[in-house]
Amino acid sequence: MRKKILALGLTFVMALSLFGCGGGDKDAAAPADDAAVADDAAAEETTEAPKDDAAKEDASGTETAADTSDLKDWEKEYAKTYDISGDEEYVWGYVAQSFTDTFCSRVQKAMEDYTKQNFPNVTLNVGDGKQEVNTHIELAENFITQGVDCLIVTASDSNGEVVICDMAKEAGIPFVVVNSDIACDPIDHWFVGSDHYVSGHLQGEYVRDNIDDSETVNICYLGGTDGFTHTTLRRQGFYDALDEANYNYKVLADLEGEYLRDRGMEITEDWLIQYGDDIDVIVAANDEMGMGALNAIQGAGMSDIIVCGIDANDDAKEAVKAGTFGCTVFQAAEGQGKWGAIAAYAASQGKDFATLDIPYELVTADNVDQY
């Protein structure tokens, strides 16, 4: 077997959470144990804060242009169309996927912070969806009954929550979905999130650009939970990147790791027994499974199998620096929360529905310090 690494900067990653926010578009989740009520007692509410430099009035009382100097290039393009700050008074209702999900909590905090700093006259009420479809629906229904100016949801089930889109449309309330999309007509809602296909494609690009295929490269793939759209898209993106380049590879195994570290470790342990040194690369659909794979590899006293993941948590970035992972892919929780707020403001202004893509970014030893 051969391990020829081109411009090798091995890196490692761990998960922000299971795969972004913990939900997806699998079968509907179990009913909530308790009814969730999105009123003042059950929802978090942002407080007003002074305007930041994004939109101030000068001495003459004339509002100055929003400051875009700190925006990334892709953000500057969006800022040409959408206000990144403003003084209009609105009330928004946000059904968070879950207050306990690590990644989703970061999305939520970013949205709350950005709203407070840049839309000081907006009241943002947040309800805990508890990653349960019925709770999401009930919270959304309560926000609609309250007559919010915009309904925002991070879905836990793409198919199970289509009814929320229908309810918002019937009530004439603008609807913004953040992170995990809902399977309703794109013309009926805003979507702010990242293209999961791209994350897998970036993994494939890393493999094909850094691992010599003059001899067949043997790959094992740890997929996420079957039935989720992101599971399918990440896998498809990875293989497409290899096939587009006519890369010389063989798939030894492709199994469902359920986005769990323990499952990633268990599956990899079996692979090491079955395939041993024949394995060149293990690609995981998230960093939790990738970490499990790495634990198994190190436990077997091996070090020459390259592992790639998705999410780029702090632990992951430290491992990238240590050289134990090949790559991870950064998914911007803060970017999704920030632009979710901007989209809600635009929706409240009556602007047409749109999709705002928050780009994934490849993280390797060469650029990990930027993250």
CSV table of C-alpha atoms in Angstrom, one decimal:
chain,number,residue,atom,x,y,z
A,1,MET,CA,0.0,0.0,0.0
A,2,ARG,CA,1.1,3.6,-0.7
A,3,LYS,CA,0.7,6.8,1.2
A,4,LYS,CA,1.9,9.6,-1.2
A,5,ILE,CA,0.7,12.9,0.2
A,6,LEU,CA,1.1,16.1,-1.9
A,7,ALA,CA,1.8,19.3,0.0
A,8,LEU,CA,0.7,17.4,3.1
A,9,GLY,CA,-0.7,19.5,5.8
A,10,LEU,CA,-2.6,16.9,7.9
A,11,THR,CA,-5.3,18.4,10.0
A,12,PHE,CA,-8.1,17.3,12.3
A,13,VAL,CA,-11.6,18.4,13.2
A,14,MET,CA,-14.3,17.9,15.8
A,15,ALA,CA,-18.0,18.9,15.5
A,16,LEU,CA,-19.8,22.1,16.3
A,17,SER,CA,-22.7,19.8,16.8
A,18,LEU,CA,-24.0,16.8,15.0
A,19,PHE,CA,-24.2,18.4,11.6
A,20,GLY,CA,-25.0,22.0,11.9
A,21,CYS,CA,-28.2,22.1,13.8
A,22,GLY,CA,-29.3,18.8,15.1
A,23,GLY,CA,-32.4,18.4,12.9
A,24,GLY,CA,-33.1,17.7,9.3
A,25,ASP,CA,-35.8,16.4,7.1
A,26,LYS,CA,-36.3,12.9,8.3
A,27,ASP,CA,-39.6,11.5,9.6
A,28,ALA,CA,-41.4,13.7,12.0
A,29,ALA,CA,-40.1,13.8,15.5
A,30,ALA,CA,-42.1,12.5,18.5
A,31,PRO,CA,-44.8,14.8,19.9
A,32,ALA,CA,-43.7,17.2,22.6
A,33,ASP,CA,-44.4,16.2,26.2
A,34,ASP,CA,-45.6,19.6,27.2
A,35,ALA,CA,-47.3,22.3,25.1
A,36,ALA,CA,-44.9,25.0,24.2
A,37,VAL,CA,-46.3,28.5,24.5
A,38,ALA,CA,-44.6,31.3,22.7
A,39,ASP,CA,-45.8,34.1,25.0
A,40,ASP,CA,-43.8,36.6,27.1
A,41,ALA,CA,-43.3,34.0,29.7
A,42,ALA,CA,-42.0,31.3,27.4
A,43,ALA,CA,-40.0,33.2,24.9
A,44,GLU,CA,-36.7,35.1,25.3
A,45,GLU,CA,-36.9,38.8,24.3
A,46,THR,CA,-34.0,40.9,23.2
A,47,THR,CA,-33.5,44.3,24.8
A,48,GLU,CA,-32.8,47.5,23.0
A,49,ALA,CA,-29.2,48.5,22.5
A,50,PRO,CA,-27.6,51.7,21.2
A,51,LYS,CA,-27.0,51.8,17.5
A,52,ASP,CA,-23.6,50.7,16.4
A,53,ASP,CA,-21.5,52.4,13.7
A,54,ALA,CA,-23.4,50.5,10.9
A,55,ALA,CA,-26.1,53.2,10.7
A,56,LYS,CA,-25.7,56.4,12.6
A,57,GLU,CA,-27.0,59.9,12.0
A,58,ASP,CA,-24.4,62.6,11.4
A,59,ALA,CA,-24.5,66.0,13.1
A,60,SER,CA,-27.0,67.3,10.5
A,61,GLY,CA,-29.5,64.6,11.3
A,62,THR,CA,-28.9,62.8,8.0
A,63,GLU,CA,-28.5,59.0,8.2
A,64,THR,CA,-25.1,57.9,7.0
A,65,ALA,CA,-24.6,54.9,4.8
A,66,ALA,CA,-24.1,51.5,6.5
A,67,ASP,CA,-20.5,50.6,7.1
A,68,THR,CA,-19.6,47.6,5.0
A,69,SER,CA,-15.8,47.7,5.6
A,70,ASP,CA,-15.8,44.7,7.9
A,71,LEU,CA,-17.9,42.5,5.6
A,72,LYS,CA,-16.6,39.6,3.6
A,73,ASP,CA,-16.8,39.9,-0.2
A,74,TRP,CA,-19.9,37.7,-0.5
A,75,GLU,CA,-21.5,39.8,2.3
A,76,LYS,CA,-20.8,43.0,0.5
A,77,GLU,CA,-22.7,41.7,-2.5
A,78,TYR,CA,-25.8,41.0,-0.4
A,79,ALA,CA,-25.4,44.4,1.3
A,80,LYS,CA,-26.0,46.0,-2.0
A,81,THR,CA,-29.5,44.7,-1.9
A,82,TYR,CA,-30.4,44.3,1.8
A,83,ASP,CA,-30.2,46.8,4.7
A,84,ILE,CA,-27.6,45.6,7.3
A,85,SER,CA,-28.9,48.0,9.9
A,86,GLY,CA,-32.1,50.0,10.4
A,87,ASP,CA,-34.5,51.8,12.8
A,88,GLU,CA,-37.9,50.4,11.8
A,89,GLU,CA,-40.0,49.0,14.6
A,90,TYR,CA,-40.9,45.3,14.2
A,91,VAL,CA,-41.7,42.3,16.3
A,92,TRP,CA,-40.3,39.0,15.2
A,93,GLY,CA,-40.9,35.5,16.5
A,94,TYR,CA,-38.1,33.0,16.2
A,95,VAL,CA,-38.6,29.2,16.7
A,96,ALA,CA,-35.1,28.0,17.6
A,97,GLN,CA,-34.5,24.4,16.8
A,98,SER,CA,-33.3,23.7,20.3
A,99,PHE,CA,-31.7,25.7,23.1
A,100,THR,CA,-29.4,22.8,23.9
A,101,ASP,CA,-28.0,22.1,20.4
A,102,THR,CA,-24.4,23.6,20.3
A,103,PHE,CA,-24.4,24.8,16.7
A,104,CYS,CA,-28.0,26.1,16.8
A,105,SER,CA,-27.3,28.0,20.0
A,106,ARG,CA,-24.5,29.8,18.2
A,107,VAL,CA,-26.9,30.7,15.4
A,108,GLN,CA,-29.5,31.9,17.9
A,109,LYS,CA,-27.0,34.0,19.9
A,110,ALA,CA,-25.6,35.6,16.7
A,111,MET,CA,-29.1,36.5,15.6
A,112,GLU,CA,-30.0,38.0,18.9
A,113,ASP,CA,-26.7,40.0,19.2
A,114,TYR,CA,-26.9,41.3,15.6
A,115,THR,CA,-30.5,42.3,16.0
A,116,LYS,CA,-29.8,44.1,19.3
A,117,GLN,CA,-26.8,46.0,17.8
A,118,ASN,CA,-28.1,46.8,14.3
A,119,PHE,CA,-31.9,46.8,14.5
A,120,PRO,CA,-32.4,48.4,17.9
A,121,ASN,CA,-36.1,48.9,17.5
A,122,VAL,CA,-36.8,45.3,16.7
A,123,THR,CA,-38.2,43.0,19.4
A,124,LEU,CA,-37.0,39.4,18.9
A,125,ASN,CA,-38.9,36.8,20.8
A,126,VAL,CA,-37.3,33.4,20.8
A,127,GLY,CA,-39.0,30.1,21.7
A,128,ASP,CA,-37.3,26.7,22.4
A,129,GLY,CA,-38.4,24.2,19.8
A,130,LYS,CA,-36.8,21.4,21.8
A,131,GLN,CA,-36.0,19.7,18.4
A,132,GLU,CA,-39.5,18.4,18.4
A,133,VAL,CA,-41.8,19.0,15.4
A,134,ASN,CA,-45.0,19.4,17.3
A,135,THR,CA,-43.3,22.0,19.6
A,136,HIS,CA,-42.1,23.9,16.6
A,137,ILE,CA,-45.5,23.9,15.0
A,138,GLU,CA,-47.2,25.1,18.3
A,139,LEU,CA,-44.7,27.8,18.9
A,140,ALA,CA,-45.0,29.0,15.3
A,141,GLU,CA,-48.8,29.0,15.6
A,142,ASN,CA,-48.6,31.1,18.7
A,143,PHE,CA,-46.3,33.6,17.1
A,144,ILE,CA,-48.7,33.9,14.2
A,145,THR,CA,-51.6,34.4,16.5
A,146,GLN,CA,-49.7,37.2,18.2
A,147,GLY,CA,-49.3,38.9,14.7
A,148,VAL,CA,-45.6,39.1,14.5
A,149,ASP,CA,-44.1,41.0,11.6
A,150,CYS,CA,-41.9,38.1,10.7
A,151,LEU,CA,-41.7,34.4,11.6
A,152,ILE,CA,-38.3,32.8,11.8
A,153,VAL,CA,-37.7,29.1,12.1
A,154,THR,CA,-34.7,26.8,12.3
A,155,ALA,CA,-36.4,23.5,11.4
A,156,SER,CA,-35.9,20.1,13.0
A,157,ASP,CA,-37.8,18.3,10.2
A,158,SER,CA,-38.0,19.6,6.7
A,159,ASN,CA,-41.1,17.6,5.7
A,160,GLY,CA,-42.8,17.6,9.0
A,161,GLU,CA,-42.8,21.4,9.3
A,162,VAL,CA,-44.2,22.3,5.9
A,163,VAL,CA,-47.4,23.2,7.7
A,164,ILE,CA,-45.6,26.1,9.3
A,165,CYS,CA,-45.0,27.6,5.9
A,166,ASP,CA,-48.6,27.1,5.0
A,167,MET,CA,-49.8,28.8,8.2
A,168,ALA,CA,-47.5,31.8,7.7
A,169,LYS,CA,-48.6,32.2,4.1
A,170,GLU,CA,-52.3,32.0,5.0
A,171,ALA,CA,-51.8,34.7,7.7
A,172,GLY,CA,-49.8,36.9,5.4
A,173,ILE,CA,-46.7,36.9,7.6
A,174,PRO,CA,-43.3,36.8,6.0
A,175,PHE,CA,-41.4,33.6,6.8
A,176,VAL,CA,-37.7,33.1,7.1
A,177,VAL,CA,-36.0,29.7,7.5
A,178,VAL,CA,-32.4,29.6,8.9
A,179,ASN,CA,-29.9,26.7,8.7
A,180,SER,CA,-32.2,23.8,8.0
A,181,ASP,CA,-34.6,24.4,5.2
A,182,ILE,CA,-38.3,23.4,5.0
A,183,ALA,CA,-39.6,21.5,2.0
A,184,CYS,CA,-42.2,24.2,1.0
A,185,ASP,CA,-42.2,26.2,-2.2
A,186,PRO,CA,-39.1,28.4,-2.4
A,187,ILE,CA,-41.3,31.3,-3.5
A,188,ASP,CA,-43.2,31.1,-0.2
A,189,HIS,CA,-40.2,31.7,2.2
A,190,TRP,CA,-36.7,33.1,2.7
A,191,PHE,CA,-33.9,30.7,3.3
A,192,VAL,CA,-30.6,31.6,5.0
A,193,GLY,CA,-28.1,28.7,5.2
A,194,SER,CA,-25.3,26.8,3.6
A,195,ASP,CA,-25.3,24.4,0.7
A,196,HIS,CA,-24.5,21.0,2.1
A,197,TYR,CA,-23.4,19.7,-1.3
A,198,VAL,CA,-20.6,22.2,-1.3
A,199,SER,CA,-19.2,21.0,2.0
A,200,GLY,CA,-18.9,17.5,0.6
A,201,HIS,CA,-17.4,18.8,-2.6
A,202,LEU,CA,-14.8,20.7,-0.7
A,203,GLN,CA,-13.8,17.4,1.0
A,204,GLY,CA,-13.4,15.8,-2.3
A,205,GLU,CA,-11.4,18.6,-3.7
A,206,TYR,CA,-9.0,18.3,-0.7
A,207,VAL,CA,-8.6,14.6,-1.3
A,208,ARG,CA,-8.0,14.8,-5.0
A,209,ASP,CA,-5.6,17.7,-4.7
A,210,ASN,CA,-3.5,16.3,-1.8
A,211,ILE,CA,-3.4,12.5,-2.2
A,212,ASP,CA,-1.6,11.1,-5.2
A,213,ASP,CA,-3.8,8.8,-7.3
A,214,SER,CA,-1.1,7.2,-9.4
A,215,GLU,CA,-2.1,4.1,-7.5
A,216,THR,CA,-5.7,3.5,-6.6
A,217,VAL,CA,-6.7,5.4,-3.4
A,218,ASN,CA,-8.8,3.3,-1.1
A,219,ILE,CA,-11.6,5.3,0.6
A,220,CYS,CA,-14.0,4.5,3.5
A,221,TYR,CA,-16.9,6.9,3.9
A,222,LEU,CA,-18.8,7.6,7.1
A,223,GLY,CA,-22.2,9.0,6.2
A,224,GLY,CA,-24.6,10.8,8.4
A,225,THR,CA,-28.1,9.6,9.4
A,226,ASP,CA,-30.0,8.2,6.4
A,227,GLY,CA,-33.0,10.2,5.4
A,228,PHE,CA,-31.6,13.6,6.0
A,229,THR,CA,-31.1,15.9,3.0
A,230,HIS,CA,-27.7,17.0,4.2
A,231,THR,CA,-26.5,13.4,4.5
A,232,THR,CA,-27.3,12.8,0.9
A,233,LEU,CA,-25.9,16.1,-0.3
A,234,ARG,CA,-22.6,15.8,1.5
A,235,ARG,CA,-22.0,12.3,0.2
A,236,GLN,CA,-23.0,13.3,-3.3
A,237,GLY,CA,-20.7,16.4,-3.3
A,238,PHE,CA,-17.8,14.4,-2.1
A,239,TYR,CA,-18.0,11.7,-4.8
A,240,ASP,CA,-18.8,14.2,-7.5
A,241,ALA,CA,-15.6,16.2,-6.8
A,242,LEU,CA,-13.6,13.0,-7.3
A,243,ASP,CA,-15.5,11.9,-10.4
A,244,GLU,CA,-15.2,15.3,-12.1
A,245,ALA,CA,-11.5,15.0,-12.0
A,246,ASN,CA,-11.4,11.3,-13.0
A,247,TYR,CA,-9.8,10.5,-9.7
A,248,ASN,CA,-8.4,7.0,-9.3
A,249,TYR,CA,-10.2,5.7,-6.2
A,250,LYS,CA,-12.0,2.7,-4.8
A,251,VAL,CA,-14.7,2.8,-2.1
A,252,LEU,CA,-13.9,0.0,0.3
A,253,ALA,CA,-17.0,0.8,2.5
A,254,ASP,CA,-19.7,3.5,2.8
A,255,LEU,CA,-21.8,3.2,6.0
A,256,GLU,CA,-24.2,5.2,8.1
A,257,GLY,CA,-22.4,6.7,11.2
A,258,GLU,CA,-25.5,8.6,12.4
A,259,TYR,CA,-23.4,11.7,13.0
A,260,LEU,CA,-22.2,10.2,16.3
A,261,ARG,CA,-18.6,9.9,17.5
A,262,ASP,CA,-19.2,6.5,19.1
A,263,ARG,CA,-20.6,5.1,15.9
A,264,GLY,CA,-17.7,6.5,13.9
A,265,MET,CA,-15.3,4.8,16.2
A,266,GLU,CA,-17.1,1.5,16.2
A,267,ILE,CA,-17.4,1.4,12.4
A,268,THR,CA,-13.8,2.4,12.0
A,269,GLU,CA,-12.6,-0.3,14.4
A,270,ASP,CA,-14.4,-2.9,12.2
A,271,TRP,CA,-12.9,-1.4,9.1
A,272,LEU,CA,-9.4,-1.6,10.5
A,273,ILE,CA,-9.9,-5.3,11.2
A,274,GLN,CA,-11.4,-5.9,7.8
A,275,TYR,CA,-9.1,-3.7,5.6
A,276,GLY,CA,-6.2,-2.7,7.8
A,277,ASP,CA,-3.4,-0.9,6.0
A,278,ASP,CA,-5.3,-0.9,2.8
A,279,ILE,CA,-7.3,2.1,3.9
A,280,ASP,CA,-5.9,5.4,2.6
A,281,VAL,CA,-8.6,7.8,3.5
A,282,ILE,CA,-11.6,8.0,5.8
A,283,VAL,CA,-14.0,10.8,5.0
A,284,ALA,CA,-16.8,11.6,7.5
A,285,ALA,CA,-19.9,13.7,7.0
A,286,ASN,CA,-19.2,15.5,10.2
A,287,ASP,CA,-16.4,16.0,12.7
A,288,GLU,CA,-17.9,13.9,15.5
A,289,MET,CA,-17.7,10.8,13.3
A,290,GLY,CA,-14.3,11.9,12.1
A,291,MET,CA,-13.1,12.2,15.7
A,292,GLY,CA,-14.4,8.7,16.4
A,293,ALA,CA,-12.5,7.4,13.4
A,294,LEU,CA,-9.3,9.1,14.6
A,295,ASN,CA,-9.7,7.6,18.0
A,296,ALA,CA,-10.0,4.1,16.5
A,297,ILE,CA,-7.0,4.7,14.3
A,298,GLN,CA,-4.8,5.9,17.1
A,299,GLY,CA,-6.1,3.2,19.4
A,300,ALA,CA,-4.8,0.7,16.8
A,301,GLY,CA,-1.4,2.3,16.8
A,302,MET,CA,-1.8,3.6,13.3
A,303,SER,CA,-1.1,7.1,12.0
A,304,ASP,CA,-1.0,7.0,8.2
A,305,ILE,CA,-4.7,7.1,7.4
A,306,ILE,CA,-6.0,10.5,6.5
A,307,VAL,CA,-9.3,11.6,8.0
A,308,CYS,CA,-11.5,14.5,6.8
A,309,GLY,CA,-14.6,15.9,8.4
A,310,ILE,CA,-17.1,18.9,8.4
A,311,ASP,CA,-17.8,21.5,11.1
A,312,ALA,CA,-14.5,23.0,12.3
A,313,ASN,CA,-15.1,23.3,16.1
A,314,ASP,CA,-12.4,24.7,18.4
A,315,ASP,CA,-11.2,21.2,19.2
A,316,ALA,CA,-11.2,20.4,15.5
A,317,LYS,CA,-9.1,23.4,14.7
A,318,GLU,CA,-6.6,22.5,17.4
A,319,ALA,CA,-6.4,19.0,15.9
A,320,VAL,CA,-5.8,20.5,12.5
A,321,LYS,CA,-2.9,22.4,13.9
A,322,ALA,CA,-1.6,19.2,15.5
A,323,GLY,CA,-1.6,17.5,12.1
A,324,THR,CA,-3.9,14.6,12.9
A,325,PHE,CA,-6.7,15.4,10.4
A,326,GLY,CA,-6.5,16.1,6.7
A,327,CYS,CA,-9.2,18.8,6.5
A,328,THR,CA,-12.4,20.0,8.0
A,329,VAL,CA,-15.0,22.4,6.5
A,330,PHE,CA,-16.2,25.5,8.3
A,331,GLN,CA,-19.9,26.2,8.5
A,332,ALA,CA,-20.6,29.7,9.7
A,333,ALA,CA,-23.1,29.6,12.6
A,334,GLU,CA,-22.5,33.3,13.2
A,335,GLY,CA,-23.0,34.1,9.6
A,336,GLN,CA,-26.3,32.3,9.5
A,337,GLY,CA,-27.6,34.1,12.6
A,338,LYS,CA,-26.5,37.5,11.3
A,339,TRP,CA,-27.9,37.1,7.9
A,340,GLY,CA,-31.0,35.5,9.3
A,341,ALA,CA,-31.7,38.8,11.1
A,342,ILE,CA,-30.9,40.8,8.0
A,343,ALA,CA,-33.3,38.6,6.0
A,344,ALA,CA,-36.0,39.0,8.6
A,345,TYR,CA,-35.6,42.8,8.4
A,346,ALA,CA,-35.9,42.7,4.6
A,347,ALA,CA,-38.9,40.4,4.8
A,348,SER,CA,-40.6,42.7,7.3
A,349,GLN,CA,-40.0,45.6,4.8
A,350,GLY,CA,-41.9,43.6,2.2
A,351,LYS,CA,-39.0,42.6,0.0
A,352,ASP,CA,-39.3,39.5,-2.2
A,353,PHE,CA,-38.4,36.1,-1.0
A,354,ALA,CA,-34.8,35.1,-1.6
A,355,THR,CA,-32.2,32.5,-0.7
A,356,LEU,CA,-29.1,33.8,1.0
A,357,ASP,CA,-26.2,31.3,0.8
A,358,ILE,CA,-23.7,31.4,3.6
A,359,PRO,CA,-20.6,29.8,2.0
A,360,TYR,CA,-18.8,26.8,3.5
A,361,GLU,CA,-15.0,27.2,3.7
A,362,LEU,CA,-12.3,24.5,3.6
A,363,VAL,CA,-10.0,24.5,6.6
A,364,THR,CA,-6.5,23.0,6.4
A,365,ALA,CA,-3.2,23.5,8.1
A,366,ASP,CA,-2.5,26.3,5.7
A,367,ASN,CA,-5.4,28.5,6.9
A,368,VAL,CA,-6.6,27.2,10.2
A,369,ASP,CA,-5.4,30.2,12.1
A,370,GLN,CA,-8.0,32.3,10.2
A,371,TYR,CA,-10.8,30.4,12.0
